[in-house]
XYZ file of C-alpha atoms in Angstrom:
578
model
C 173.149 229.066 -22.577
C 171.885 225.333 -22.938
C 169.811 225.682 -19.686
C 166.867 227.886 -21.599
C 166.889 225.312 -24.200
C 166.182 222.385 -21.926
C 162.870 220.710 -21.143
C 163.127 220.720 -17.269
C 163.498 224.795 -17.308
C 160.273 225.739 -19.161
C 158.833 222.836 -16.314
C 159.618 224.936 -13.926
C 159.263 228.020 -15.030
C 155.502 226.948 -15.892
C 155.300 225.266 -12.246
C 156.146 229.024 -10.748
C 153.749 230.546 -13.513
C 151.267 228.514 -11.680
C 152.072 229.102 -8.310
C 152.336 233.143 -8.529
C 148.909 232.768 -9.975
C 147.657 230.913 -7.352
C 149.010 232.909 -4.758
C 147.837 236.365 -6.637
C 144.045 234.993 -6.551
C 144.338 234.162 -3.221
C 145.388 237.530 -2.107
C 142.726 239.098 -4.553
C 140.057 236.748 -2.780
C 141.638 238.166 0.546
C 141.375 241.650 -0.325
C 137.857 241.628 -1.762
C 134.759 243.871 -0.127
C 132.219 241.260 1.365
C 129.400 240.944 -1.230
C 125.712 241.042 -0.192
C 122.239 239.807 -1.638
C 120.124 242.431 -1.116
C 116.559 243.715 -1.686
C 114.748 246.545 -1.303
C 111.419 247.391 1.147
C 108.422 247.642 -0.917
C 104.819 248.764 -0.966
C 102.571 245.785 -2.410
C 100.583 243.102 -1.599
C 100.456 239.952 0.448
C 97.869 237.426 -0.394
C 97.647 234.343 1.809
C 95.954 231.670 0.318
C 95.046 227.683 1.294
C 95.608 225.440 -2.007
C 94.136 221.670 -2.133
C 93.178 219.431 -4.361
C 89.741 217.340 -4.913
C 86.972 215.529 -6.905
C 83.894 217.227 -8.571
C 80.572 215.693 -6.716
C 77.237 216.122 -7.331
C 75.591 217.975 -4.919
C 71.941 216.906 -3.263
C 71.515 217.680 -0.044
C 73.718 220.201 2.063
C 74.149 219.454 5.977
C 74.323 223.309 7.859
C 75.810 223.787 10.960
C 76.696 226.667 12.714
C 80.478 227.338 13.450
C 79.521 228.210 17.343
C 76.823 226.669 19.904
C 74.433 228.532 21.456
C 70.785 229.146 21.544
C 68.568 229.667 18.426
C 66.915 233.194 18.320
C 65.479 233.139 15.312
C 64.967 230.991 12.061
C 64.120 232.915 8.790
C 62.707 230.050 6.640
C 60.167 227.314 6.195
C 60.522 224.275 4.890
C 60.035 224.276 1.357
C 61.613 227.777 0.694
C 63.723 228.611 -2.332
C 66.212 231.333 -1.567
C 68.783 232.593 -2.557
C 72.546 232.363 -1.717
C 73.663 234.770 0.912
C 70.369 234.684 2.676
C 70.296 234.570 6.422
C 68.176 231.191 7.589
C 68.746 231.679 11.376
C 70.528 232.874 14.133
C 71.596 232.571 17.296
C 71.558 234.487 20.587
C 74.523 236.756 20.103
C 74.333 240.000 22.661
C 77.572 239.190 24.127
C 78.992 238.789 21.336
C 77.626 242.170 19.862
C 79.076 243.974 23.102
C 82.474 242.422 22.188
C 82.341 244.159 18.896
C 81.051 247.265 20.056
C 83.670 247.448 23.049
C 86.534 246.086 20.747
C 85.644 249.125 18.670
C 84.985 251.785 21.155
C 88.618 250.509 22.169
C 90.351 251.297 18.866
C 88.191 254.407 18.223
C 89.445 255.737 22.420
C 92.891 254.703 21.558
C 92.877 256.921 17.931
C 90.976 259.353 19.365
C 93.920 259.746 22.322
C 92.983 260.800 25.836
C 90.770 263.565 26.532
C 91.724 266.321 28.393
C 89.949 265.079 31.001
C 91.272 262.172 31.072
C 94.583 264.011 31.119
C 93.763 265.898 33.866
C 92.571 263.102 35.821
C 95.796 261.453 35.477
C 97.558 264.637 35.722
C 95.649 264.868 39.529
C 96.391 260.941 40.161
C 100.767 261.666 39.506
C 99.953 265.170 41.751
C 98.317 263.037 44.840
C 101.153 259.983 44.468
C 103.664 262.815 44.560
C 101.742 264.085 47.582
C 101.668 261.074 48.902
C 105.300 260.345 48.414
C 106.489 263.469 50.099
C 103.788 263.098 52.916
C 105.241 259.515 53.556
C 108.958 261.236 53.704
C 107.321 263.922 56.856
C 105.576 260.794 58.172
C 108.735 258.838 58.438
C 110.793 261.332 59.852
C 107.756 262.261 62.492
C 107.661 258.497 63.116
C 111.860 258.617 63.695
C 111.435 261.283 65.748
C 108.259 259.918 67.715
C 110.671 256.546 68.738
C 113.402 259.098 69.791
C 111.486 260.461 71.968
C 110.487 257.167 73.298
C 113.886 256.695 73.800
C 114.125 259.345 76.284
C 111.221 259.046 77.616
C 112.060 254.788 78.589
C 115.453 256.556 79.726
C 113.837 259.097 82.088
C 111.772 256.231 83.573
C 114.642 254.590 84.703
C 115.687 257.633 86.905
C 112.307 257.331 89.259
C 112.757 255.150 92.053
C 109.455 255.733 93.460
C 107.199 252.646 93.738
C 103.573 252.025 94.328
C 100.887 252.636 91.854
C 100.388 256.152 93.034
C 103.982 256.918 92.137
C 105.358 258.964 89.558
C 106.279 256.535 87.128
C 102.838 254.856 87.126
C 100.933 258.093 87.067
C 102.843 258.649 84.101
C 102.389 255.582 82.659
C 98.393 256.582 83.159
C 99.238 259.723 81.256
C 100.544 258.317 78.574
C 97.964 255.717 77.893
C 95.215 258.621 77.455
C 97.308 259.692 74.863
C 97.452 256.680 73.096
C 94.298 256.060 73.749
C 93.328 259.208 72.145
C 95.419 258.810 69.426
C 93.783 255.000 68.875
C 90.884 257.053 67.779
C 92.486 258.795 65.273
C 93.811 255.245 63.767
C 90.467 254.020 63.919
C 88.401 257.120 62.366
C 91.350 257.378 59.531
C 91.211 252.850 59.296
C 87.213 253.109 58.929
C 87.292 256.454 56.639
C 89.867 254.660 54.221
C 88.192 250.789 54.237
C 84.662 253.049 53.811
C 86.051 254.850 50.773
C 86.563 251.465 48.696
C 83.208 249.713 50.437
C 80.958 252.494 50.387
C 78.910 251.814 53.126
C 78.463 255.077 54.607
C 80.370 257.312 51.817
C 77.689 255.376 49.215
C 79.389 258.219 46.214
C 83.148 257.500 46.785
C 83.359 253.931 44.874
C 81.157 255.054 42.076
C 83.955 255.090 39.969
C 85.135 251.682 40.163
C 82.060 249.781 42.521
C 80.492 247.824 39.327
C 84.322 245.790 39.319
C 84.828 245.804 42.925
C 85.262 242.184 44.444
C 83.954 241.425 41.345
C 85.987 237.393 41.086
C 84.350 236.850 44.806
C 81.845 238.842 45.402
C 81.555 237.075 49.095
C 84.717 239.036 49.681
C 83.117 242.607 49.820
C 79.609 240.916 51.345
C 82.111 240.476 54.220
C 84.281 243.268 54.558
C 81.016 245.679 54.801
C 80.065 243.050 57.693
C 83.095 243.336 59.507
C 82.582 247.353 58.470
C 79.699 247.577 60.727
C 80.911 245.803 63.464
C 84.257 248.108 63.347
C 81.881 250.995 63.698
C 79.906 249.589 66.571
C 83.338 249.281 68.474
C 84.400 252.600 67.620
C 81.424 254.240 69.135
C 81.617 251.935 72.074
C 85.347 253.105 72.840
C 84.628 256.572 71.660
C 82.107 257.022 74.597
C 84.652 256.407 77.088
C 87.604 257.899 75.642
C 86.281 261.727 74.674
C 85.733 261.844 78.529
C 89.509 261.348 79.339
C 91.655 263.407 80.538
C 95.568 263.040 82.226
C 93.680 263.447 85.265
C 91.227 260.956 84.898
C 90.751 258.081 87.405
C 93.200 254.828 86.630
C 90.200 252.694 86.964
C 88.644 254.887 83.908
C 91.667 254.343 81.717
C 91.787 251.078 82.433
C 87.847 250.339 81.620
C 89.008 251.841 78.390
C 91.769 250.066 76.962
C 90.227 247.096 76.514
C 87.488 248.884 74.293
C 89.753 250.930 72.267
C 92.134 247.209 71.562
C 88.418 245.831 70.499
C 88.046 249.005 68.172
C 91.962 248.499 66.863
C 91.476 244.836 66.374
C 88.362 245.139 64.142
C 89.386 248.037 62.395
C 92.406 245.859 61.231
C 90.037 242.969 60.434
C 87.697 245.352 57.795
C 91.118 246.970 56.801
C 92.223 243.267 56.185
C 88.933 242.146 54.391
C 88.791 245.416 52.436
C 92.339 244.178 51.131
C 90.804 240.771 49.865
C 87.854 242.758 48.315
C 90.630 244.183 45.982
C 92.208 241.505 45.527
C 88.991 240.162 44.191
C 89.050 243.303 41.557
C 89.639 243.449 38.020
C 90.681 246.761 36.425
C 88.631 247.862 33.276
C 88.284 250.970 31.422
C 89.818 253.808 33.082
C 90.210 251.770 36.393
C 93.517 250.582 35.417
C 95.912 248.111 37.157
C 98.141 250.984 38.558
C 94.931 252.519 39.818
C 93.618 249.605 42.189
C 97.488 249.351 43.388
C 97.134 252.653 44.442
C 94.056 252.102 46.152
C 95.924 248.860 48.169
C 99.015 250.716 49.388
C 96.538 253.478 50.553
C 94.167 250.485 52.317
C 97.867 248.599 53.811
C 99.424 251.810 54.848
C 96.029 252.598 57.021
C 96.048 249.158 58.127
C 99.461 249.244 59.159
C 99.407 252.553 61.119
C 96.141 250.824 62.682
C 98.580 247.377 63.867
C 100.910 249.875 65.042
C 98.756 251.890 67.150
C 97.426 248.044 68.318
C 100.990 247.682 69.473
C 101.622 251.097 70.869
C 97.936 250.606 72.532
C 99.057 246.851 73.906
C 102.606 248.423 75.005
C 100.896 251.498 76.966
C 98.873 248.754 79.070
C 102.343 246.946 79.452
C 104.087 249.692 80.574
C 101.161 250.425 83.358
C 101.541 246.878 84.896
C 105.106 247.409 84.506
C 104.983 250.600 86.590
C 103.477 249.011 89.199
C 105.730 245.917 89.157
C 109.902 246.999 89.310
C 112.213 248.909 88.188
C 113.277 246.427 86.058
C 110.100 246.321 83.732
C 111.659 250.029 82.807
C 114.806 248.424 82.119
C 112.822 246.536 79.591
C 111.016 249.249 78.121
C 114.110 251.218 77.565
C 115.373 248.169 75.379
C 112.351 247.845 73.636
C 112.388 251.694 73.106
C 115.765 251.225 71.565
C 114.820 248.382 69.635
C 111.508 249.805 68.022
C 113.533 253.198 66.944
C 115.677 250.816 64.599
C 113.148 249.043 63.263
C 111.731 252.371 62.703
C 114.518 253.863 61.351
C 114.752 249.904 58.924
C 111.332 250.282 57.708
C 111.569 253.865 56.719
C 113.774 253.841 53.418
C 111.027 251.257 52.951
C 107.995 252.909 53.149
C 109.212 256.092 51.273
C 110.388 253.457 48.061
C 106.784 252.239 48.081
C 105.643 255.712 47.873
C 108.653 256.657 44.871
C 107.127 253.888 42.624
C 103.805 254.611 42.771
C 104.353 257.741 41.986
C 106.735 256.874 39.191
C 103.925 254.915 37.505
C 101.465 257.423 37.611
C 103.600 259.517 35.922
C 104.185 257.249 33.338
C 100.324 256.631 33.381
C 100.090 260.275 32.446
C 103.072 260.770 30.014
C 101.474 257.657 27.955
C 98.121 259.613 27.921
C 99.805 263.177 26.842
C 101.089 261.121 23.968
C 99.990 260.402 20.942
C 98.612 256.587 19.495
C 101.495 254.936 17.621
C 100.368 252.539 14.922
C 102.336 249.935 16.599
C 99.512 250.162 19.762
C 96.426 250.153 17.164
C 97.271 247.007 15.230
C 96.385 244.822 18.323
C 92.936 246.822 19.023
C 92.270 246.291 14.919
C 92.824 242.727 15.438
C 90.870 242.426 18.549
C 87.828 244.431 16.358
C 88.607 242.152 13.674
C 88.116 238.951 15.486
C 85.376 240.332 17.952
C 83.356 240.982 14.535
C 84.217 237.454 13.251
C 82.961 235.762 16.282
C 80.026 237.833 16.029
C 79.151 236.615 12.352
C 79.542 232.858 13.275
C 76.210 233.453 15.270
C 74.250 233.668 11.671
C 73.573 230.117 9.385
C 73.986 231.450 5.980
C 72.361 229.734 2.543
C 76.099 229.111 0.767
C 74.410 228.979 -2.184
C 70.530 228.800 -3.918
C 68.525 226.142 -3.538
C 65.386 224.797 -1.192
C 65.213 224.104 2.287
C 64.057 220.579 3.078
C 64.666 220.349 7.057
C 64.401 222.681 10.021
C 65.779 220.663 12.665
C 65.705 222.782 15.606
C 62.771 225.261 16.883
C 63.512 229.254 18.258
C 65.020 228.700 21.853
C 66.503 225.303 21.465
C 70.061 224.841 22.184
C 72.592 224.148 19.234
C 75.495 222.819 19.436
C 78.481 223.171 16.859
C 77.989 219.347 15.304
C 74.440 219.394 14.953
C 72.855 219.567 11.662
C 70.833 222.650 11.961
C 69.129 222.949 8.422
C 68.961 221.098 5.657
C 68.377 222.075 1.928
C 69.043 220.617 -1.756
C 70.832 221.607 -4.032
C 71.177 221.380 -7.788
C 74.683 222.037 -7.795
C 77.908 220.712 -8.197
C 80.275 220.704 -5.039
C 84.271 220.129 -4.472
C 85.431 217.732 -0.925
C 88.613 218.478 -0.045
C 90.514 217.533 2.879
C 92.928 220.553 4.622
C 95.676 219.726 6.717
C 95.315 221.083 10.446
C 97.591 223.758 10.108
C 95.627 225.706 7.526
C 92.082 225.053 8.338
C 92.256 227.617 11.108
C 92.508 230.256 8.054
C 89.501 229.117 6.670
C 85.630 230.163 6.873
C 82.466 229.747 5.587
C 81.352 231.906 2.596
C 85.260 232.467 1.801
C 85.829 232.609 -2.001
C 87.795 230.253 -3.918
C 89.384 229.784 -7.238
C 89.121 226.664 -9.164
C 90.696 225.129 -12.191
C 89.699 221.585 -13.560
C 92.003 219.246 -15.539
C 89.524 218.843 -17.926
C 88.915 222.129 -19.203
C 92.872 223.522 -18.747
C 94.569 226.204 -16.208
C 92.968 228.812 -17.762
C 89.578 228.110 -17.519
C 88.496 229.016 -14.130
C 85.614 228.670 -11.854
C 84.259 230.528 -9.052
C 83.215 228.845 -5.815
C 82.844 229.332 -2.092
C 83.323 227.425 0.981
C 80.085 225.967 2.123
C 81.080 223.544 5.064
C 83.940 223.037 7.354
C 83.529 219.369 9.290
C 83.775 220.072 12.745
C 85.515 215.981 13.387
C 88.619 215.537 12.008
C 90.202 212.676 10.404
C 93.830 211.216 10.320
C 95.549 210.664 7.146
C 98.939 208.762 7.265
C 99.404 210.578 10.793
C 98.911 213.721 9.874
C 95.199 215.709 11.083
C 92.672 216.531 8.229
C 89.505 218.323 8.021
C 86.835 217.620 5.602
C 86.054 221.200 3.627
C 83.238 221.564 1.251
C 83.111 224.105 -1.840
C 80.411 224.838 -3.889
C 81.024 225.734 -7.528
C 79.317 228.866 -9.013
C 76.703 228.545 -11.592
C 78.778 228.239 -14.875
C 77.405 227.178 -18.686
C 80.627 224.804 -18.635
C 79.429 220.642 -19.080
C 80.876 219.939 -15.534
C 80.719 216.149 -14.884
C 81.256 214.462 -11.702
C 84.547 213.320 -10.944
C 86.543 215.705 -12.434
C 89.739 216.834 -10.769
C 89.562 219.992 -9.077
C 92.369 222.190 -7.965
C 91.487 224.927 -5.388
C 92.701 227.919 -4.311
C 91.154 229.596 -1.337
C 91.707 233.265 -0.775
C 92.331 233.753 3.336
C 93.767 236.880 4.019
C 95.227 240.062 2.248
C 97.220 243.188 2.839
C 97.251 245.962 0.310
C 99.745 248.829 -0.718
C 101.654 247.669 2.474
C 105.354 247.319 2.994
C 106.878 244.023 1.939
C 110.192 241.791 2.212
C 111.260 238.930 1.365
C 110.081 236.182 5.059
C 114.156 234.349 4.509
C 115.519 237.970 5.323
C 114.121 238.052 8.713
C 116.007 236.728 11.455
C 114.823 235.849 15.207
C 117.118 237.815 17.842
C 116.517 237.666 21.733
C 113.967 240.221 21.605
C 112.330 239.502 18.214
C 112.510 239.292 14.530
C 115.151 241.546 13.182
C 116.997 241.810 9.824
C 119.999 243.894 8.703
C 119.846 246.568 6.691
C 122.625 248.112 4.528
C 123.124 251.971 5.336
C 126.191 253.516 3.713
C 127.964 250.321 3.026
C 127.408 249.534 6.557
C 125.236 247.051 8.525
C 122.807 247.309 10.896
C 120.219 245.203 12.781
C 116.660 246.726 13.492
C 114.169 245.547 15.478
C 110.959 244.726 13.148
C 107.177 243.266 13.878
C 105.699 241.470 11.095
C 102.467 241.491 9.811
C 100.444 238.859 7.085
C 103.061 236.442 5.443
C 102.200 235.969 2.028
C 102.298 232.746 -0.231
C 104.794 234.164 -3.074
C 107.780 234.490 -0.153
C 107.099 238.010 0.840
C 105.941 239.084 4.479
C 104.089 242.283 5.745
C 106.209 244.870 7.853
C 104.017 246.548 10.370
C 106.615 248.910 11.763
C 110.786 249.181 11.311
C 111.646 249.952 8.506
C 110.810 252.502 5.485
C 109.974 252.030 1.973
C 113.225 252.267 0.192
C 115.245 250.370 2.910
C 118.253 247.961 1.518
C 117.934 244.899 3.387
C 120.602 242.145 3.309
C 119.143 238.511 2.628
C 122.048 236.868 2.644
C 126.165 236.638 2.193
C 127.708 236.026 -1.104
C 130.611 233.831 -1.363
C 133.486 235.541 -3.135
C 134.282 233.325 -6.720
């Protein structure tokens, strides 16, 4: 047919060519597995380094500070000296800062090392007593219950006597009554004193042993109190002790009533030391084994003695009530009975209370102990390394080091003077040649003295390099087109090279360095809610994992302290399908 010959047709037959084409690549793009850039976790490697760039000087005269203040304990030259490079010239007072190091590392070496079985045991007893505690407090509460039921019935009952007078029945048992709180007050008091005494050591001298060198240690005008109040608490108790042993349900009413008030002066000042005993702690820092959950502990058991002491105080301050009530009307009973009523469901409000209090201290000293029965996880160490590692830096920034050889021309401060971090502590010349350079606030925190560095020149080529060291870091800074600058000093290494002054210099300081650690590249790490994470390939499918980092170096790559495993497939980013 003419049709197949025609122009137009093979038009659009080439137009629906193209279109099917189209369409097929679309549905191929469609259809296509999601493509991923991936790498895998390595052992290598980091190096972090600080690069800058400067101008070859001619050094004369170098200007030494130390990198701390304190107070000069010793200085190990004369002028006139040639030493040597490395060679300590003085030092400073550093005994604190020795203890830091050697408590840093008995920290690390405890927390390798694991808990002894003593220390297991201890905290073994510690999870026994809260548990004791917890189900004593359960008894208590139900005793307590049962103790305002009681008074209940008792309020009840003294609505049924219709005798009045004060030699009636009511009032004589009113009488009655108050001997038994009275006794009872005692009790409160002896168990108040025994428990404030047990933190203060006052009598008990051997029951704060193990925790009296951090007691009140913020405010130490906090325990010089609470033993005060202490003795005056004691003073009272005897006082209403005297009184009250004699006492019996038969006693006189003019006997009971010579006692109450001394028994509400032993209450109220047994809730004072209780109350200052409570600020002493407050005042306390745990350290060492006397941990945080420890000196909680120790402040429910001081609150829960002062609060059965305020409660006796009321029961004591109700009894005396309830006497002038029972020699008033039959109405005061009427009130009682309410207030009976009303302190059984505040009892019964408070109780669920109590016994929670009790629950959670347990529940932490039984995760006290399951941490101790475990085992150190590298995880916990790396902060106690890094704590070692900067207790020990801290420590070596007490010692003035000679960067490199040459004479000393100037001591400038004598043994026992203070120094402070900008003075000029000794001077010396030097026949050397000496880089400035000027490092941007952000890396100069990397940097100290003695670190080594790596220098090329221009003049001699990239692949002749020199050795050097840093020498000086200037305390001031200085502002360069906005941006905060320190002025850093390296000293080149005796060479045979014909090194002129004002040569371009290119540095490279070594800062920090990992080896035969894990490695990834940084862009594959991502920040989730709870931390960097990245995702990792397993089986064709993805996962995120929770990672820490460690040292990032300068070629891209980043340390992983704990996640993943050598091996891992991590995913650094999407590809886009072609």
């Amino acid at each position: 047919m003419k049709i197949f010959k025609t122009k137009k047709f093979y038009i659009i037959l080439v137009v629906i060519l193209i279109v099917v084409a189209i369409g097929y690549n679309q549905y191929k793009k469609a259809n296509q597995p999601i493509q991923y850039e991936t790498a895998k976790v390595k052992l290598g490697d980091v190096i972090q380094t600080v690069e800058a760039t400067g101008k070859v000087e001619s050094s004369t005269e170098l200007s030494l500070r130390f990198e701390i203040s304190g107070t000069l304990d010793s200085v190990n030259v004369k002028e006139g000296d040639v030493i040597k490079s490395g060679k300590v010239l003085a030092s400073l007072k550093a005994g604190e800062l020795s203890a830091a190091v050697a408590q840093a590392r008995a920290n690390l070496n405890q927390k390798i090392a694991g808990a002894t079985d003593a220390e297991i045991e201890y905290y073994r007893a510690v999870a026994q007593a809260a548990k004791a505690d917890w189900d004593k407090t359960i008894v208590d509460t139900a005793n307590s219950i049962s103790v305002a039921e009681r008074a209940v019935e008792t309020a009840e009952n003294n609505l049924k006597l219709v005798e009045g007078g004060n030699d009636n029945q009511i009032v004589s048992q009113a009488y009655e009554s108050a001997v038994a709180v009275l006794h009872a007050t005692l009790s409160k008091v002896d168990d108040g004193l025994t428990q404030a005494d047990n933190i203060l050591g006052v009598d008990n001298n051997f029951a704060n042993d193990s925790f009296e060198q951090y007691l009140s240690i913020t405010d130490i005008n906090k325990l010089t109190t609470a033993k005060a109040l202490y003795v005056e608490a004691k003073m009272a108790r005897y006082n209403a002790r005297t009184v009250i042993d004699m006492l019996t349900t038969v006693s006189a009413h003019e006997a009971i009533d010579n006692a109450l008030p001394l028994a509400e002066t032993a209450l109220s000042k047994t809730n004072s030391v209780l109350s200052a005993t409570v600020d002493a702690l407050n005042a306390t820092l745990p350290s060492g084994t006397f941990t945080q959950a420890t000196l909680e502990s120790k402040k429910t058991t001081v609150e829960t003695s002062r609060a059965a002491v305020t409660a006796q105080y009321t029961a004591q301050i109700d009894q005396k009530q309830a006497i002038v009530n029972a020699k008033n009307s039959f109405t005061t009973y009427t009130i009682a009975y309410s207030k009976a009523v009303s302190d059984l469901n505040n009892v019964k409000a408070t109780a669920s209370g109590s016994i929670a209090i009790k629950e959670s201290v347990y529940n932490q000293a039984a995760a006290n102990l399951k941490n101790k029965e475990n085992p150190s996880r590298e995880v916990d160490l790396a902060p106690l390394r890094a704590a070692l590692a900067q207790a020990e830096a801290n420590w070596s920034k007490a010692f003035l080091y000679a960067p490199i050889d040459g004479m000393i021309t100037k001591i400038n401060k004598k043994r026992g003077e203070f120094v402070s971090a900008t003075e000029v502590a000794v001077q010396m010349l030097s026949p050397h040649y000496e880089i400035s350079v000027d490092i941007p606030e952000t890396d100069v925190i990397k940097l100290k003295l003695n670190d080594a560095a790596v220098i090329t020149l221009d003049a001699f080529g990239d692949e002749t390099k020199f050795s050097g060291k840093i020498i000086s870091i200037d305390p001031a800074s200085t502002e360069i087109q906005d941006v905060v600058y320190y002025r850093v000093k390296v000293a080149i290494d005796d060479t045979d090279k014909q090194i002129k002054s004002g040569m371009t210099a290119n540095i490279t300081i070594s800062t920090d360095k990992r080896e035969n650690v894990l490695t990834i590249p940084f862009r594959a790490t991502r920040t989730g809610e709870e931390g960097k994470i990245v995702r990792v390939l397993k089986n064709g499918e993805v996962q995120e994992v929770m990672i820490v980092l460690g040292l990032r170096g300068d070629d891209g790559r980043v340390e992983i302290v704990n996640g993943l495993d050598e091996g891992d497939e991590i995913i650094i980013s999407t590809l886009q399908s072609n």
